[in-house]
Short mmCIF file of C-alpha atoms in Angstrom, two decimals:
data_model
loop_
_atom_site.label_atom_id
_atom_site.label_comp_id
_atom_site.label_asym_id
_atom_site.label_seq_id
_atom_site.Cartn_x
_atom_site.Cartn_y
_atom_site.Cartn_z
CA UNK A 1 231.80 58.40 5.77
CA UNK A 2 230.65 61.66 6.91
CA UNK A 3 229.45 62.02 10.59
CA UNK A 4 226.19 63.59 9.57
CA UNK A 5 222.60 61.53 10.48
CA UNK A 6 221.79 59.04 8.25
CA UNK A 7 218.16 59.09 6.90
CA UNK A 8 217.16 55.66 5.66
CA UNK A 9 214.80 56.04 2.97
CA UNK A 10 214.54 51.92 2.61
CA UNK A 11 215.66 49.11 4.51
CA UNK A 12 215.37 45.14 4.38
CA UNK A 13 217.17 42.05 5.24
CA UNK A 14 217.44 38.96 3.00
CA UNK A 15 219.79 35.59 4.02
CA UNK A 16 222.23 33.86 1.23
CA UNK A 17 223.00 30.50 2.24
CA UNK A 18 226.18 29.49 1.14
CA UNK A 19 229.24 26.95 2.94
CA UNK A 20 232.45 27.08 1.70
CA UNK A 21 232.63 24.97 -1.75
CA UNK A 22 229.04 24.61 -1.36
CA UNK A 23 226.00 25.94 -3.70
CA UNK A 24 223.84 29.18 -3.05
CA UNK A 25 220.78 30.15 -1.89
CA UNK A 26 218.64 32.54 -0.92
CA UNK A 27 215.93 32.92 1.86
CA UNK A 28 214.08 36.43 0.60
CA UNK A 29 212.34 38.38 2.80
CA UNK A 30 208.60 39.73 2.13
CA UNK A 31 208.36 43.31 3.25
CA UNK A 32 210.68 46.32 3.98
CA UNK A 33 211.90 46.97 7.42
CA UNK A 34 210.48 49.06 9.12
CA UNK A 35 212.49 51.97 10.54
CA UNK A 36 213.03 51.83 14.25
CA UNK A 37 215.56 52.58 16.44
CA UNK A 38 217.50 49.38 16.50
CA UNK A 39 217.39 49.61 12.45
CA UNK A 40 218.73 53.19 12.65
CA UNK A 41 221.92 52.03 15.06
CA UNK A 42 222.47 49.00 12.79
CA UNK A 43 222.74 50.78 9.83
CA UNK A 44 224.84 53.63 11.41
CA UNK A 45 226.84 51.33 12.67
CA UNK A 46 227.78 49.57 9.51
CA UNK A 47 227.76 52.69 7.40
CA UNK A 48 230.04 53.75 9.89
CA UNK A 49 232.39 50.57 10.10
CA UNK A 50 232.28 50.74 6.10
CA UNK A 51 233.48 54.76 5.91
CA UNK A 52 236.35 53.89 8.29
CA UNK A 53 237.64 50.85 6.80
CA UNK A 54 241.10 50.86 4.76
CA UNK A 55 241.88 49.05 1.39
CA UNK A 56 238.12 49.79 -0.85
CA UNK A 57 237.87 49.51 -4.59
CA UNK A 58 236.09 52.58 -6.19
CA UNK A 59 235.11 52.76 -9.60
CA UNK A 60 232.16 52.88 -12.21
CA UNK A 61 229.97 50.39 -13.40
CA UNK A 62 231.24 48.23 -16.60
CA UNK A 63 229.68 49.05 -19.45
CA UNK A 64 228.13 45.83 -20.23
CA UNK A 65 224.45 45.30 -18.98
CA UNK A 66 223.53 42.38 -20.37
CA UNK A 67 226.60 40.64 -18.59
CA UNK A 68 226.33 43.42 -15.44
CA UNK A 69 223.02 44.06 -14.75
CA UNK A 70 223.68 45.99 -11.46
CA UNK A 71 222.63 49.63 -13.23
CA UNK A 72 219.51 48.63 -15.46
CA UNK A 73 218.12 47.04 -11.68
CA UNK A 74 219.21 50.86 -9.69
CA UNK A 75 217.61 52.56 -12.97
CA UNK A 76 214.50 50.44 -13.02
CA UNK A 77 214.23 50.96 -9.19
CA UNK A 78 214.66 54.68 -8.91
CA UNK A 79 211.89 54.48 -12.06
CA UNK A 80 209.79 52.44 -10.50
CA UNK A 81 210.70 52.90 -6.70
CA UNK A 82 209.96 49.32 -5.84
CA UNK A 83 212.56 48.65 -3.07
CA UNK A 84 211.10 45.04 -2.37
CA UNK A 85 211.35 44.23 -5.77
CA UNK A 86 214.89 45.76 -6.49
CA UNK A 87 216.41 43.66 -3.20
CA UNK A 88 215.12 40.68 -4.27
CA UNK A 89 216.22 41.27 -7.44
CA UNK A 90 219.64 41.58 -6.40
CA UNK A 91 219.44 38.85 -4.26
CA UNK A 92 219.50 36.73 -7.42
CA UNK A 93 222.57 38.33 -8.70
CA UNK A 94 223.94 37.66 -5.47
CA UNK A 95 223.31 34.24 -5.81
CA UNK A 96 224.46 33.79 -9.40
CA UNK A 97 227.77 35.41 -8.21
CA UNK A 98 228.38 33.85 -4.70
CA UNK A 99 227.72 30.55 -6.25
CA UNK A 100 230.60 30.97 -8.88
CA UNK A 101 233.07 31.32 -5.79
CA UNK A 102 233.82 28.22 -3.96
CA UNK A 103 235.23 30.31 -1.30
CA UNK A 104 232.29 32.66 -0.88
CA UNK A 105 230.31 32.19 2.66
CA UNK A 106 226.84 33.36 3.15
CA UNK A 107 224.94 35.64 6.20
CA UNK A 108 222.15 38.08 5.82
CA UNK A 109 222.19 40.83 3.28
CA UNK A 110 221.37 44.32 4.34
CA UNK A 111 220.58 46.39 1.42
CA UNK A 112 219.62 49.73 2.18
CA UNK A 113 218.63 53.33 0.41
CA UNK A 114 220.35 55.85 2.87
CA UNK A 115 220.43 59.71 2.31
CA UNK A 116 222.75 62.23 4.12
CA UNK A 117 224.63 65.58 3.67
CA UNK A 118 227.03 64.06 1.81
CA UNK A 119 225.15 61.36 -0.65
CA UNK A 120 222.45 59.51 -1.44
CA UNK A 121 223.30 56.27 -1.56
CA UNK A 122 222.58 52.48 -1.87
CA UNK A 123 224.16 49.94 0.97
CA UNK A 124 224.73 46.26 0.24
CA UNK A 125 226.17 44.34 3.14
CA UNK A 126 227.02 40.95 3.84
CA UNK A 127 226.98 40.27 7.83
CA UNK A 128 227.56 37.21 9.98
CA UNK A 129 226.22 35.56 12.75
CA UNK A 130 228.69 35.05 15.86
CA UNK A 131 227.48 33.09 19.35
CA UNK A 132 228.37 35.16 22.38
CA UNK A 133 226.96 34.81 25.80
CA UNK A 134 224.08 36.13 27.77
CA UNK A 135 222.08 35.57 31.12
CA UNK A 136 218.76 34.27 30.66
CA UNK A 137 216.08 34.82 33.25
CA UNK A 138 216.41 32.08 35.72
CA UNK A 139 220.41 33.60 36.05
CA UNK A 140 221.65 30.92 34.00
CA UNK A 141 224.63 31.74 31.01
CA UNK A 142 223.76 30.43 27.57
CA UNK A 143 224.67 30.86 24.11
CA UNK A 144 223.45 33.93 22.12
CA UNK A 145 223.48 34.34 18.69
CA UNK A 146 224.14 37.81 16.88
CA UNK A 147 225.06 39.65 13.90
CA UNK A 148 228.79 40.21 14.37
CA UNK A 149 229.01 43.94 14.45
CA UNK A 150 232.53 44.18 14.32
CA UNK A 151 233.87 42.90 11.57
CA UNK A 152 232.56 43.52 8.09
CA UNK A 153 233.74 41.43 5.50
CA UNK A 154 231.87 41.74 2.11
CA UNK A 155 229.87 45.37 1.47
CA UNK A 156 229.73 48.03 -1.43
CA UNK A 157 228.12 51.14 -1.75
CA UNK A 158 226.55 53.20 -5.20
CA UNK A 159 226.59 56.94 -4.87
CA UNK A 160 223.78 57.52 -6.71
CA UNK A 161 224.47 61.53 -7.34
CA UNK A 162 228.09 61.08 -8.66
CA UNK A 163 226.18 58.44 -10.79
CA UNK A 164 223.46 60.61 -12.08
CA UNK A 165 225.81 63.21 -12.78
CA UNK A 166 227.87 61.12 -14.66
CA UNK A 167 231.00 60.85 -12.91
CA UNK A 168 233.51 58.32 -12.66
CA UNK A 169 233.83 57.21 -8.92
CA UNK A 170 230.42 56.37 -7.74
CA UNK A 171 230.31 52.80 -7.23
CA UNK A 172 233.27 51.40 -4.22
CA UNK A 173 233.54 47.85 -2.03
CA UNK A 174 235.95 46.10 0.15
CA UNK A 175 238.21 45.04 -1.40
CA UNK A 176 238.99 42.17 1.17
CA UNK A 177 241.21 38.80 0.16
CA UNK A 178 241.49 37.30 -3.00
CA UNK A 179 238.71 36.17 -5.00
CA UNK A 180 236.34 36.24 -1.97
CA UNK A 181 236.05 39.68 -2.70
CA UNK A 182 236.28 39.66 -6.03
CA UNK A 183 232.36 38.01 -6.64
CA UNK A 184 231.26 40.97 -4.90
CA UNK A 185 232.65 43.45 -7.07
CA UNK A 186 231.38 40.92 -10.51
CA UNK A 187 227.88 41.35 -8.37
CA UNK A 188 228.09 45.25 -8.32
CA UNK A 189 229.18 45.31 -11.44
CA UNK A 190 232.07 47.17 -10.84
CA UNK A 191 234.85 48.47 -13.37
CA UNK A 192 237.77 49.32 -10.55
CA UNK A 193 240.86 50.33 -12.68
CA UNK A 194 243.33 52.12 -10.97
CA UNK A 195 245.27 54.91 -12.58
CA UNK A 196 248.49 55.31 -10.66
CA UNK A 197 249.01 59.18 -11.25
CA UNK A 198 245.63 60.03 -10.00
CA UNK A 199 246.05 57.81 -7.03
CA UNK A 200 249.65 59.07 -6.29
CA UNK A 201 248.19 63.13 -6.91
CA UNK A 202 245.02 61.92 -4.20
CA UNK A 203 247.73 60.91 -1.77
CA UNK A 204 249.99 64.16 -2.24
CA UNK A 205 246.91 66.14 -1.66
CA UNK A 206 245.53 63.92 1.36
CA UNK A 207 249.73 64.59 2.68
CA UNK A 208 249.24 68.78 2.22
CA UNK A 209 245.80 68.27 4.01
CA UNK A 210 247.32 66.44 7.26
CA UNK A 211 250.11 69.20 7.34
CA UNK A 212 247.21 71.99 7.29
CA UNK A 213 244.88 70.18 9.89
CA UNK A 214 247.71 69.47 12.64
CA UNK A 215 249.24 73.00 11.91
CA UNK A 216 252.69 71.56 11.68
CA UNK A 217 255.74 73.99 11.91
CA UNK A 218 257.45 74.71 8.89
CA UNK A 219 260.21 72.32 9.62
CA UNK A 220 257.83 69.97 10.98
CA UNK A 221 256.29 69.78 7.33
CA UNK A 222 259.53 70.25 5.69
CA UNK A 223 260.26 66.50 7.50
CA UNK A 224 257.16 64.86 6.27
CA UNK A 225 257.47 65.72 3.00
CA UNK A 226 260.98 64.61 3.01
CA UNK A 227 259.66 61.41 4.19
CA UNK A 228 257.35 60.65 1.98
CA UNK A 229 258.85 61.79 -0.83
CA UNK A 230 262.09 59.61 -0.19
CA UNK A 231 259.81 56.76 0.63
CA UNK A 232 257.52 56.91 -2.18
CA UNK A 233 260.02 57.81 -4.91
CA UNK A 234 261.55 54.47 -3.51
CA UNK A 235 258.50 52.48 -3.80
CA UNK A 236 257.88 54.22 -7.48
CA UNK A 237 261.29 52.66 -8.65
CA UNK A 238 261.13 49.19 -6.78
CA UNK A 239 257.40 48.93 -8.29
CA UNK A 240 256.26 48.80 -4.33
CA UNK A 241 252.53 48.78 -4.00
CA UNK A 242 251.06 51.25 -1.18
CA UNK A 243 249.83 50.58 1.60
CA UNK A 244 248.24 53.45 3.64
CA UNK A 245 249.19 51.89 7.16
CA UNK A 246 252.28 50.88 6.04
CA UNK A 247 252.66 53.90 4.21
CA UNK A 248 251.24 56.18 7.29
CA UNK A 249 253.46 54.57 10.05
CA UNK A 250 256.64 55.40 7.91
CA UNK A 251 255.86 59.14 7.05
CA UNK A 252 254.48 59.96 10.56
CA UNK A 253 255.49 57.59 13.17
CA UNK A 254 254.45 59.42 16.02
CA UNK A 255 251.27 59.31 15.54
CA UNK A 256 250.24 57.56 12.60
CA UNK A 257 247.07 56.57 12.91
CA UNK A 258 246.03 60.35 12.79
CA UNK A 259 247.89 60.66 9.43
CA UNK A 260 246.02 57.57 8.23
CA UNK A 261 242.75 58.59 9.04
CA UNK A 262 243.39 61.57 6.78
CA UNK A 263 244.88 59.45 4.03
CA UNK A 264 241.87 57.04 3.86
CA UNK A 265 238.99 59.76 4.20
CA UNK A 266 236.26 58.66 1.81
CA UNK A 267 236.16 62.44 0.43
CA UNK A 268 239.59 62.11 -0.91
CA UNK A 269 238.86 58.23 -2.30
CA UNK A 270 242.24 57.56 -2.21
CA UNK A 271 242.33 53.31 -2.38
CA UNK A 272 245.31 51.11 -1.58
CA UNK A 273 247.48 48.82 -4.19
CA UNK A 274 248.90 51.01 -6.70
CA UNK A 275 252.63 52.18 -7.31
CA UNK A 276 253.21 55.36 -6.94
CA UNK A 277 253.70 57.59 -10.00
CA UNK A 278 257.00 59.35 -9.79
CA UNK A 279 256.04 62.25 -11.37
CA UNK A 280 253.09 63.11 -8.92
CA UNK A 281 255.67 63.14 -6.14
CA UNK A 282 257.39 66.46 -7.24
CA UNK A 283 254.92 68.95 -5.14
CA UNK A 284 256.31 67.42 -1.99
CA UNK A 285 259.51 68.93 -2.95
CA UNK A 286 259.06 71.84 -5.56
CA UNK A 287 256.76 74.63 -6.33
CA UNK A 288 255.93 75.01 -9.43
CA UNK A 289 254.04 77.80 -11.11
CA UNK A 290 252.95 79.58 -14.14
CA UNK A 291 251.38 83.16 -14.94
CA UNK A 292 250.86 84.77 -18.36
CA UNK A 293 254.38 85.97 -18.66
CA UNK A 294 256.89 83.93 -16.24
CA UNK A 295 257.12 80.44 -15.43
CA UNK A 296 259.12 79.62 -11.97
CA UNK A 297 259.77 76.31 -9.97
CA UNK A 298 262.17 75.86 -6.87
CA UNK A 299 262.90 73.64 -3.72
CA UNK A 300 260.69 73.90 -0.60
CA UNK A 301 264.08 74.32 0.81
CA UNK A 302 265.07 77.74 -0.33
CA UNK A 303 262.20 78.92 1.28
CA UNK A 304 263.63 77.94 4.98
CA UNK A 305 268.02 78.56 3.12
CA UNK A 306 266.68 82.16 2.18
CA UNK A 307 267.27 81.59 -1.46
CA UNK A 308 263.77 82.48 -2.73
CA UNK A 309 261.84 85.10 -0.18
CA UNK A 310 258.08 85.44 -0.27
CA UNK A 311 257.04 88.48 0.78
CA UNK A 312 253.03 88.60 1.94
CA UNK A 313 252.61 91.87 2.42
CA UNK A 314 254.00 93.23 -1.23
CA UNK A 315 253.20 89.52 -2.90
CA UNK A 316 256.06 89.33 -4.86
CA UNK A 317 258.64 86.77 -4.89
CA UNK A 318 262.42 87.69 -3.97
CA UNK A 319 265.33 85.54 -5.46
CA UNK A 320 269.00 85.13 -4.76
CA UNK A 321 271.92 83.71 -6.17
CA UNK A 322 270.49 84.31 -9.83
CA UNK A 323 272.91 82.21 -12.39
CA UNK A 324 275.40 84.09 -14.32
CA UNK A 325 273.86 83.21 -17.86
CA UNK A 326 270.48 84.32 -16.18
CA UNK A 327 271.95 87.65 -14.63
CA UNK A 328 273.77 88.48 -18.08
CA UNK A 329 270.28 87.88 -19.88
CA UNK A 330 269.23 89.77 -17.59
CA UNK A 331 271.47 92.84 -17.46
CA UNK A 332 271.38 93.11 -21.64
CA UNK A 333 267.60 94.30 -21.83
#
């Protein structure tokens, strides 16, 4: 999530009531919030949590309305721009889709219409109560109760530009354990299919970006994308699923956290579970290129061996150790 303010255009909490194994239901607020200070730090807050969070679905939304009904209710909304109405209305989705997981566990529901400089966006969040402690006025410690601030466990977001626009990445969610997750996705209406050679390209990229941003030397950068091309070209032939942390704390283990925070940057929407495409891998190694009248691809390497010399200043590209059959092509023109 970007670091710019958050302007919340709409705001309101409902409650789903739900025990493990147990039905659904819903206790539906009757007006909006209204926008104070405490609702702007709660919903930075979570927007915030949410941006930072590792292992998020992204996708569209299915095709089917009748069966998803997630975009006729946003379409009907931004027509209409009843915000009480459109909560409530997804509160009974909710509550079709919670009650068809035994597992699922209620809280309150934040939904939310947020603008910033990066999107305009609709929040859905599920949060839970947790008891902590607090002095009351005659100096005596007692239970508190409070949304839990810290951890959030169920929550999805709708870009509604990239939506408008017609793109293909607009809706994501946590992706969370197991099924638990999985109502929330049926309840967004969410078509997540992952293509492993755009996933695998979004991480190569996300890998050039981190060498740019910490201005590694060219060794330095040589040795990551060593690393991560040995490591993923493994995982590509054992059908290993990535893992950004796991995949973070092997290419940079000096600091990988940094390297992670790159890797899971919501304006690179890279997501975690799929096997690396082999293919995709080959920039980390090679430059490849094409103009008009030459194609050319070598090793990273013979930049630092000497082998292939870029000069800056001319722009032209200086090659040794041509092949034999090349240099006799060559030499009868």
């Amino acid at each position: 999530m970007s670091n710019t303010p958050n302007t919340i255009q709409n705001l309101i909490i409902h409650q789903l009531h739900k025990e493990p194994n147990g039905p659904a239901r819903v206790a539906l607020s009757t007006a909006e919030m209204p926008i104070n200070s405490a609702a702007q730090r709660l919903v930075d807050h979570l927007c915030q949590l949410y941006g930072t969070r590792n292992g998020k679905g992204f996708g569209k939304f299915e095709e089917n309305e009748q069966e998803y009904p997630m975009p006729a209710l946003v379409r009907r909304y931004l027509d209409d721009a009843n915000f009480l109405s459109f909560s409530q209305q997804l509160m009974a989705q909710l509550q079709v889709r919670a009650e068809q997981e035994p597992e699922a566990n209620g809280g309150y529901v934040l939904i939310a219409r947020v603008q910033n400089a990066a999107m305009d966006f609709v929040f859905v969040a599920l949060v839970s109560e947790i008891i902590g402690t607090t002095v009351n006025g005659d100096l005596h410690v007692e239970d508190s109760i409070h949304l839990d601030m810290d951890h959030l466990r169920v929550a999805g977001r709708i870009d509604l530009g990239v939506w408008q626009a017609g793109g293909e990445r607009y809706v994501s969610f946590l992706r969370g354990r197991g099924d638990v997750a999985a109502y929330f996705k049926l309840f967004l209406g969410c078509n997540d299919m992952v293509t492993p050679l755009k996933e695998t390209q979004k991480l190569v990229k996300g890998l050039e970006q981190f060498v740019e941003q910490q201005a590694l030397s060219a060794p330095e950068r040589d040795e990551v994308f060593q690393r991560a091309h040995s490591l993923l070209d493994e995982m590509g032939n054992e059908q290993g699923e990535v893992n950004l942390a796991e995949v973070a704390g092997q290419i940079f283990p000096d600091a990988p956290q940094v390297l992670q925070d790159v890797l899971q940057h919501e304006d690179l929407g890279l997501v975690d579970g799929f096997v690396p495409d082999r293919r995709a891998i080959k920039p980390l190694m090679r430059f490849k290129a094409a103009a008009p009248e030459w194609k050319l691809e070598f090793d990273r390497a013979s930049l630092r061996s000497g082998a292939v010399i870029y000069d800056k200043h001319t722009d032209t590209l200086v090659l040794s150790n041509i092949p034999d059959k090349l240099k006799k092509a060559l030499l009868e023109q």
